[in-house]
Coordinates of C-alpha atoms and ligand atoms in Angstrom, one line a residue:
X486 CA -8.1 -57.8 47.0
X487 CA -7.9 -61.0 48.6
X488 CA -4.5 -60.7 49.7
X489 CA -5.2 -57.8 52.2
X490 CA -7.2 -60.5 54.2
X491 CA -4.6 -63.2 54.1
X492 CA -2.2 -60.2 55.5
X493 CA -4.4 -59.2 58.2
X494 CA -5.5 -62.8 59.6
X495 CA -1.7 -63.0 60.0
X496 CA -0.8 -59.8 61.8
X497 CA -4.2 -58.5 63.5
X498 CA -3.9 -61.1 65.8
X499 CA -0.5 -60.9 66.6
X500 CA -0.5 -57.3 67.1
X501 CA -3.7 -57.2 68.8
X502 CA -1.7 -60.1 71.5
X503 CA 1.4 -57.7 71.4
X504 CA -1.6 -54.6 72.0
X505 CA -3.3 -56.7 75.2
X506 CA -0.2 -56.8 77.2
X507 CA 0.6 -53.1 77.0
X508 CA -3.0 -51.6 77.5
X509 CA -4.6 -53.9 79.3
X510 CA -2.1 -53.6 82.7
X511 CA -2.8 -49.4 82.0
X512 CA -6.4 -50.0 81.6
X513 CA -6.3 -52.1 85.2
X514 CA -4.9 -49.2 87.2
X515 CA -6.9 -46.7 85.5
X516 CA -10.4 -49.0 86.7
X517 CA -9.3 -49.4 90.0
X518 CA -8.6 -45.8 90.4
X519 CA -11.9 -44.8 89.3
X520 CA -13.9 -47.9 91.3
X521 CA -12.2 -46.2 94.1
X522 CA -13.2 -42.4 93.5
X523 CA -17.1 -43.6 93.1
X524 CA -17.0 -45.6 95.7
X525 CA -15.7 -42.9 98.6
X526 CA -18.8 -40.8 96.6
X527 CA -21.4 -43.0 95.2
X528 CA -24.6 -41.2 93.6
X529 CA -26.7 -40.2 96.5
X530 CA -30.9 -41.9 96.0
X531 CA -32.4 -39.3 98.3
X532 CA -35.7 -38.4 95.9
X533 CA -34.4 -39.8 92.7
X534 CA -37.3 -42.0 91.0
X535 CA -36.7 -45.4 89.8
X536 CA -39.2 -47.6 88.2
X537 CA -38.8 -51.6 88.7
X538 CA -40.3 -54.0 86.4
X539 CA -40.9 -57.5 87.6
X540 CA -40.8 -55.7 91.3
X541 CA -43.5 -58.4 92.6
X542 CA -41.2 -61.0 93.5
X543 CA -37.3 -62.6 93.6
X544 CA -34.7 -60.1 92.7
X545 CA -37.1 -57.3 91.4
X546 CA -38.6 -57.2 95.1
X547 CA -35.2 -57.3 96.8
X548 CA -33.9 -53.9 94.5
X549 CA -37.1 -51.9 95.5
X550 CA -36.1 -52.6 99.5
X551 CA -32.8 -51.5 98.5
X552 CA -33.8 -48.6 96.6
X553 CA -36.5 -47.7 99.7
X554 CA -33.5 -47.7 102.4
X555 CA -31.6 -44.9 100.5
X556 CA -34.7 -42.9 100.1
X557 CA -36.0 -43.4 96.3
X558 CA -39.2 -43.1 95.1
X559 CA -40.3 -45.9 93.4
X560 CA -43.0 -47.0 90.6
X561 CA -43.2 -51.0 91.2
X562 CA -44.3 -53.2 88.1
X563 CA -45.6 -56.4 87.4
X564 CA -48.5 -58.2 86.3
X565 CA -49.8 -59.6 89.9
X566 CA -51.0 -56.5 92.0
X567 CA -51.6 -57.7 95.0
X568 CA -47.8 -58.9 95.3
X569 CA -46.7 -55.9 94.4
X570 CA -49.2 -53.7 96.9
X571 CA -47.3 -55.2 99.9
X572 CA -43.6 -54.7 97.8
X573 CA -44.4 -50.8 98.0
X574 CA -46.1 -51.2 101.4
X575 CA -43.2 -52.6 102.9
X576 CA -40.8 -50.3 100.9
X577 CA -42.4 -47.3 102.5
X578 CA -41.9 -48.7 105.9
X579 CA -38.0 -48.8 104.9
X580 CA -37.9 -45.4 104.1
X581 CA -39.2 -44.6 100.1
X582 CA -40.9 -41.2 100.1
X583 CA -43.6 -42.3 98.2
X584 CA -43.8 -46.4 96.1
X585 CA -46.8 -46.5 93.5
X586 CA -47.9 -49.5 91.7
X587 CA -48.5 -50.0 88.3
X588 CA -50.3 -53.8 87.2
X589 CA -48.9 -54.2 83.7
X590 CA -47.9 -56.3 81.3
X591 CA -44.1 -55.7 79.9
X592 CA -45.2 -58.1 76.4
X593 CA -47.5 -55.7 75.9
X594 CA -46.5 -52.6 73.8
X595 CA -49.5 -50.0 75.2
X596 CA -48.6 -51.2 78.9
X597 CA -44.9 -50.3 78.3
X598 CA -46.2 -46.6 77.6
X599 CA -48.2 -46.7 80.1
X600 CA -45.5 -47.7 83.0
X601 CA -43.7 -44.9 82.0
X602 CA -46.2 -42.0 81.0
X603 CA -47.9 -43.5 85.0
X604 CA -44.9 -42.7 86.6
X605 CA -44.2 -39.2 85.2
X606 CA -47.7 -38.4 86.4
X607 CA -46.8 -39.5 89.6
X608 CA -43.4 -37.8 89.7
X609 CA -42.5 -35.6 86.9
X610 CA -39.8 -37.3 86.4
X611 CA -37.6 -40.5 86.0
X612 CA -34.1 -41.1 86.9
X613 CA -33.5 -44.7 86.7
X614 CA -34.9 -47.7 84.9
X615 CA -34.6 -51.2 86.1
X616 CA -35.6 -53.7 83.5
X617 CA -36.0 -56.8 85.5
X618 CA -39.1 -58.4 84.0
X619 CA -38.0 -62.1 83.2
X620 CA -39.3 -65.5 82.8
X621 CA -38.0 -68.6 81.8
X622 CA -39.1 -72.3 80.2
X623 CA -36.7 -75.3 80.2
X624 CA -36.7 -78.6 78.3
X625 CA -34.6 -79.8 75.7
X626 CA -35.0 -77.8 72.1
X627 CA -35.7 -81.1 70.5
X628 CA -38.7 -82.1 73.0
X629 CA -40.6 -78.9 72.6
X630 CA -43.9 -79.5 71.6
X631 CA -44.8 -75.5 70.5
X632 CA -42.5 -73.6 69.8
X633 CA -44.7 -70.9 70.2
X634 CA -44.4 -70.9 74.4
X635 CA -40.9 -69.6 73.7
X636 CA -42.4 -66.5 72.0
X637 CA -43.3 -65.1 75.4
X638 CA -40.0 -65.5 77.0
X639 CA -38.5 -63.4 73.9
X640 CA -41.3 -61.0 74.3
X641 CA -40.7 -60.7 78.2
X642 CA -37.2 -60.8 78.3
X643 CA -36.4 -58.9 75.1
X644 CA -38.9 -56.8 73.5
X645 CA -40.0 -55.7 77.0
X646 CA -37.0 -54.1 78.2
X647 CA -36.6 -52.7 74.7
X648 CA -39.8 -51.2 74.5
X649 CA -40.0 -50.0 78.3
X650 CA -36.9 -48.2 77.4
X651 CA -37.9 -46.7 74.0
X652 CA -40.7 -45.3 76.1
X653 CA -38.1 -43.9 79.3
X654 CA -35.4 -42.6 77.1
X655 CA -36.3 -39.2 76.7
X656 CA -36.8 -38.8 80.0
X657 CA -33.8 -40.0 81.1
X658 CA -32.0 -38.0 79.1
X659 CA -33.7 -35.2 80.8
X660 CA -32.4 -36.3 84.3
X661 CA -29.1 -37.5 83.1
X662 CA -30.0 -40.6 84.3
X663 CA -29.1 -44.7 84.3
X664 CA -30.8 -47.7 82.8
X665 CA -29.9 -50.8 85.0
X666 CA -30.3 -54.2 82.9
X667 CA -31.1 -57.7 84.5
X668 CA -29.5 -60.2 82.1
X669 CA -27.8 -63.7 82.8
X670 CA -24.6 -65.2 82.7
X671 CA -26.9 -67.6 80.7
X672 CA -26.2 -64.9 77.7
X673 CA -23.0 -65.8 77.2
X674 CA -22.4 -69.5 79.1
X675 CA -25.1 -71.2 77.1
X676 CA -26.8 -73.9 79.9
X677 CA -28.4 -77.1 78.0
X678 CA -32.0 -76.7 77.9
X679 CA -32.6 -73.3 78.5
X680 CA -31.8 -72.6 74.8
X681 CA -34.2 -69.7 74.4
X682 CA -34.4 -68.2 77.5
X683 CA -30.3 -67.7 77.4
X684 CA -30.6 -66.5 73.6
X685 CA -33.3 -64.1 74.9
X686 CA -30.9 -62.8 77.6
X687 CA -27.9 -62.4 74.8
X688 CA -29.8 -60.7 72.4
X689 CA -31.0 -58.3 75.5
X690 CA -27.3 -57.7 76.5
X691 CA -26.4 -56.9 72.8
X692 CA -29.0 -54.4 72.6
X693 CA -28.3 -52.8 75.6
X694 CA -24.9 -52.6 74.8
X695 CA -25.3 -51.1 71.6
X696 CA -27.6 -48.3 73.3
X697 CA -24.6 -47.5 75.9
X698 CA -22.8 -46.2 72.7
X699 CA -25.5 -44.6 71.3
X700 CA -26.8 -42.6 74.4
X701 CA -23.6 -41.7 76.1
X702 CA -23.1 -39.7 78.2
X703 CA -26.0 -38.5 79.0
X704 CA -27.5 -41.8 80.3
X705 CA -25.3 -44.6 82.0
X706 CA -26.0 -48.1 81.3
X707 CA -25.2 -51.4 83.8
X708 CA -25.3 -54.6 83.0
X709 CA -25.8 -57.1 85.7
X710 CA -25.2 -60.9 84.5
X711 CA -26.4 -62.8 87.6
X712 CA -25.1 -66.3 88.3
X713 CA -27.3 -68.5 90.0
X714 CA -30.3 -66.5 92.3
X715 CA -32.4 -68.0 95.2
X716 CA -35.6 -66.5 93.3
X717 CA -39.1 -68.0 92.7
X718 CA -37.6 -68.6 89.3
X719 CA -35.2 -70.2 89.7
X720 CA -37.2 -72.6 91.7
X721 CA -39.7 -73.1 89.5
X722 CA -40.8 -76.1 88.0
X723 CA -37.6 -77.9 89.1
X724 CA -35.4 -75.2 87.1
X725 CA -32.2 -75.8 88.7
X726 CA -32.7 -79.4 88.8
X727 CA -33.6 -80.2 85.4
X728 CA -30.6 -78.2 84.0
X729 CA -28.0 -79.6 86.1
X730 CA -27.2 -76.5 88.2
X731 CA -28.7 -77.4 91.6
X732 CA -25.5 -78.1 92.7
X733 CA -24.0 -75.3 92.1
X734 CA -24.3 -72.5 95.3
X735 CA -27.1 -70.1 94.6
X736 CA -26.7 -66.3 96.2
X737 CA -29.9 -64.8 98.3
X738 CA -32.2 -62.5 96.5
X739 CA -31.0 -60.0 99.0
X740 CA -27.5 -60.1 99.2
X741 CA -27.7 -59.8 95.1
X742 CA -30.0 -56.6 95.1
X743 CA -27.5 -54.9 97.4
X744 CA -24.6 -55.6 95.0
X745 CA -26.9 -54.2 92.1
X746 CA -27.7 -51.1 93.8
X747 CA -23.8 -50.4 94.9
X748 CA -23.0 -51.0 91.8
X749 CA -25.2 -48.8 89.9
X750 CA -24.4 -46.3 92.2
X751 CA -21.1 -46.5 91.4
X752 CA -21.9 -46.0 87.9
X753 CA -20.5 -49.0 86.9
X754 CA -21.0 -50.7 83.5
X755 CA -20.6 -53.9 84.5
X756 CA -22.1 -56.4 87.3
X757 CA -21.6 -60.2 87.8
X758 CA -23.1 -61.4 90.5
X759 CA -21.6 -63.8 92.3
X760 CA -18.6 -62.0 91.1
X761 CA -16.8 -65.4 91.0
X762 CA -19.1 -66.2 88.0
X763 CA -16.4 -64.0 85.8
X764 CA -13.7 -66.8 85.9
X765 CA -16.5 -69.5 84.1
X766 CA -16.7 -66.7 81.6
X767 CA -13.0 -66.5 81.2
X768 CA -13.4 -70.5 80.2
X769 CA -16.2 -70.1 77.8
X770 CA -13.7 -67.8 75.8
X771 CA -10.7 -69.3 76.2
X772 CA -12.1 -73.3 76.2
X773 CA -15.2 -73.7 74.1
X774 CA -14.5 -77.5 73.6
X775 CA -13.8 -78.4 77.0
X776 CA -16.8 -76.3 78.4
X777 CA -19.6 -77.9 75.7
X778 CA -18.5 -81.4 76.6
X779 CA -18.0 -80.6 80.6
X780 CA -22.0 -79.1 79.9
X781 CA -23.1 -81.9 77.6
X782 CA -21.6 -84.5 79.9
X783 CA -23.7 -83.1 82.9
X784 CA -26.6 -82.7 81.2
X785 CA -26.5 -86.3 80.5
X786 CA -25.4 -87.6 83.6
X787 CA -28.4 -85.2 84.6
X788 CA -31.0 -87.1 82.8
X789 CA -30.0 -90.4 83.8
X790 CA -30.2 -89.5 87.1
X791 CA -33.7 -88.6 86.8
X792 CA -35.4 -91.8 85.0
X793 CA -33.4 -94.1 87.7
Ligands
LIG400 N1 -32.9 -66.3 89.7 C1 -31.8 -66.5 88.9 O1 -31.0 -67.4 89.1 C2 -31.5 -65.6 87.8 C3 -30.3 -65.7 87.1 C4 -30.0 -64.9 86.1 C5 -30.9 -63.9 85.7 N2 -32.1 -63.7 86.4 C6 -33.0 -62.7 85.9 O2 -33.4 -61.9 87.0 C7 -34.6 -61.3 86.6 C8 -35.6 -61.4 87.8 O3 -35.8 -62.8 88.0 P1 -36.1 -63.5 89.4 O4 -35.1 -64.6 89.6 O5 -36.2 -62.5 90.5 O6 -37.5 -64.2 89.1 P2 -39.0 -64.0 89.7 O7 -38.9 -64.0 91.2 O8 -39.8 -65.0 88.9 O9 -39.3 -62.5 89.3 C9 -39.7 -62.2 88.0 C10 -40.5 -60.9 88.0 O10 -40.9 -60.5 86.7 C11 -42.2 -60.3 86.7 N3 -42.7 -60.5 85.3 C12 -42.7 -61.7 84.6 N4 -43.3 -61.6 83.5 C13 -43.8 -60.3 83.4 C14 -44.5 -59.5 82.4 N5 -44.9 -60.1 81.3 N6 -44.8 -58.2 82.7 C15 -44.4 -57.7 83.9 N7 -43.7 -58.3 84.8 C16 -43.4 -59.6 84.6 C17 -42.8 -61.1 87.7 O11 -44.1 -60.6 88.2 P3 -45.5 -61.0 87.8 O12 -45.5 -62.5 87.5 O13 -46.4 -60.5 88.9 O14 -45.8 -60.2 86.5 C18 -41.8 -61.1 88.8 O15 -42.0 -60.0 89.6 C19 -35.1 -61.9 85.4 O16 -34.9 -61.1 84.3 C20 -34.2 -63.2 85.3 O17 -34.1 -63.6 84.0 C21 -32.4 -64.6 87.4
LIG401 C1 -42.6 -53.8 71.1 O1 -42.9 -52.8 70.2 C2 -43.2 -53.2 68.8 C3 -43.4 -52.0 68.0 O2 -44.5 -51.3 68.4 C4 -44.4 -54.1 68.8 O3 -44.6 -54.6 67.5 C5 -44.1 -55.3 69.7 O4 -45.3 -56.1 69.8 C6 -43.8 -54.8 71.1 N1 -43.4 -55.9 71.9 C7 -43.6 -56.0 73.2 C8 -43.3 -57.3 73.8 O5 -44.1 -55.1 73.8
LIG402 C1 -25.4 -70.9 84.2 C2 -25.5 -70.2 82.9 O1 -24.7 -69.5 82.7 N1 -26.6 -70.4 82.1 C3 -27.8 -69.7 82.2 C4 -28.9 -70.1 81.3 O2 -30.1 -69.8 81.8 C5 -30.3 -70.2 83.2 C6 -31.7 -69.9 83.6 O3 -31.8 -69.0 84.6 C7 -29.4 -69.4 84.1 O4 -29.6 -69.9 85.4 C8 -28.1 -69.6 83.7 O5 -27.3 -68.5 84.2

């Protein structure tokens, strides 16, 4: 029985090389054709509702302005009302029919019902889902005092878009509508010390990838991987700095919501934003040695730098 492995280990990959360069040209023309047809006619927001979680702040804020200028309606959440009172004020100004906000908790399994049963009330219906809610801790794995703080950041970043969405899926099947997901290029380019936060945002894109499968066609799933994002979190606490990425260039808040909406308007399945981020995911695959030294050796050279 064996043998049938030793067989295909041989030949699967050397007909699935031989398989690459034949599709994968086809497949090219037949994406850019399509880009182009949704781009000349791109889903039109005028009255659709889309609920935002994490809408108080960073990239969150910046979608709901986006959302506002084409017209949506909008149910804004997060955990700090006040923040998000002047989000929806100043998305009405920008021309949303009608912004409510909901102060909720996405770790919390009865708020997640809540978001969504609030926002039927207010509405009758949903046709877009934005799971945006995320929060992050770094330090070294090994210098982690309570491994319990990381609990929340799964919680957040995973079980709340999964549970938000176990609780909107019915109704976006209704409306034939789209979820939009806020990962990280962090799911698939591990960063040192942000171990959990990047395993939280992989296990979030393999979920939500899964579910594009399963709820087809009806709703349409995108997948934004963000790069690096001039956000309150990624300012936090020295974020960028401690992990070694404050030298890399970091895209505004706004100019990354307006990519995200184009693209979801599109119908796209997937975002990465800066789109030049897709090359370092090109080396991840392709150069797994050379990228873990290249990211151990700055970490390092990151750490010295900080006790001089
Ligand atoms: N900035 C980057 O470089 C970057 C890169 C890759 C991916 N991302 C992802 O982009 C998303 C948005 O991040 P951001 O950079 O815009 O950060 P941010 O400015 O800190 O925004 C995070 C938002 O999530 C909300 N939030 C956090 N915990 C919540 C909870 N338990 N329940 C409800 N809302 C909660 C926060 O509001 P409250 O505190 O008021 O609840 C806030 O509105 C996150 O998923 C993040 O992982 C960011
Ligand atoms: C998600 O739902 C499960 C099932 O009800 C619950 O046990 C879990 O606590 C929820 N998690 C969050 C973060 O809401
Ligand atoms: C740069 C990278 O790909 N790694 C991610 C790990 O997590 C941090 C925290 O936000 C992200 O900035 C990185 O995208």
């Amino acid at each position: 029985m064996d043998l049938i492995h030793k067989i295909f280990n041989i030949t699967l990959p050397f007909l699935s090389f031989i398989l690459l360069i034949i599709v994968l040209p086809i497949l090219s023309v037949y994406r850019a054709i399509k880009f182009c047809i949704r781009s000349v006619v791109p889903e039109n927001l005028v009255g659709k509702v889309v609920l935002i979680t994490g809408a108080s702040s960073g990239i969150g804020e910046h979608l709901a302005y986006e959302y506002a200028k084409h017209g949506a309606c909008l149910a804004l959440v997060a955990r700090r009302k006040e923040l998000l009172v002047a989000v929806a004020e100043k998305a009405e100004e920008l021309g949303s029919p009608k912004a409510i906000v909901i102060k909720a908790d996405v770790s919390s399994f009865e708020d997640c019902k809540t978001i969504v049963d609030e926002t039927i009330k207010q509405f009758g219906k949903l046709d877009c889902l934005i799971n945006n809610a995320g929060i992050g801790i770094v330090g070294l794995f090994e210098e982690q005092k309570c491994i319990k703080d990381h609990i929340s950041t799964m919680d957040v970043n995973f079980w709340g878009s999964v549970n938000v969405t176990h609780f909107a899926l019915p109704h976006l099947r209704k409306s034939k509508g789209r979820i939009v997901v806020i990962g990280s290029c962090g799911g698939w380019f591990g960063t040192p010390k942000v171990s959990v936060y990047n395993a939280s945002k992989a296990a979030q894109q393999s979920f939500f990838e899964t579910l594009r499968i399963e709820v087809a066609p009806d709703i349409g799933i995108t997948m934004v991987t963000p790069g690096i994002i001039n956000t309150p979190l990624a300012n936090k606490d020295c974020f960028l700095y401690q992990t070694s990425l404050d030298k890399v260039p970091s895209q505004s808040a706004e100019g990354c919501a307006n990519a995200i909406v184009n693209s979801a308007r599109r119908g796209d399945e997937y975002l990465t934003e800066p789109q030049w981020m897709c090359a370092a995911f090109l080396w991840v695959m392709l150069l797994p040695e050379v990228m873990n030294s290249f990211r151990r050796f700055q970490m390092v050279a990151g750490y010295k730098h900080k006790f001089q």
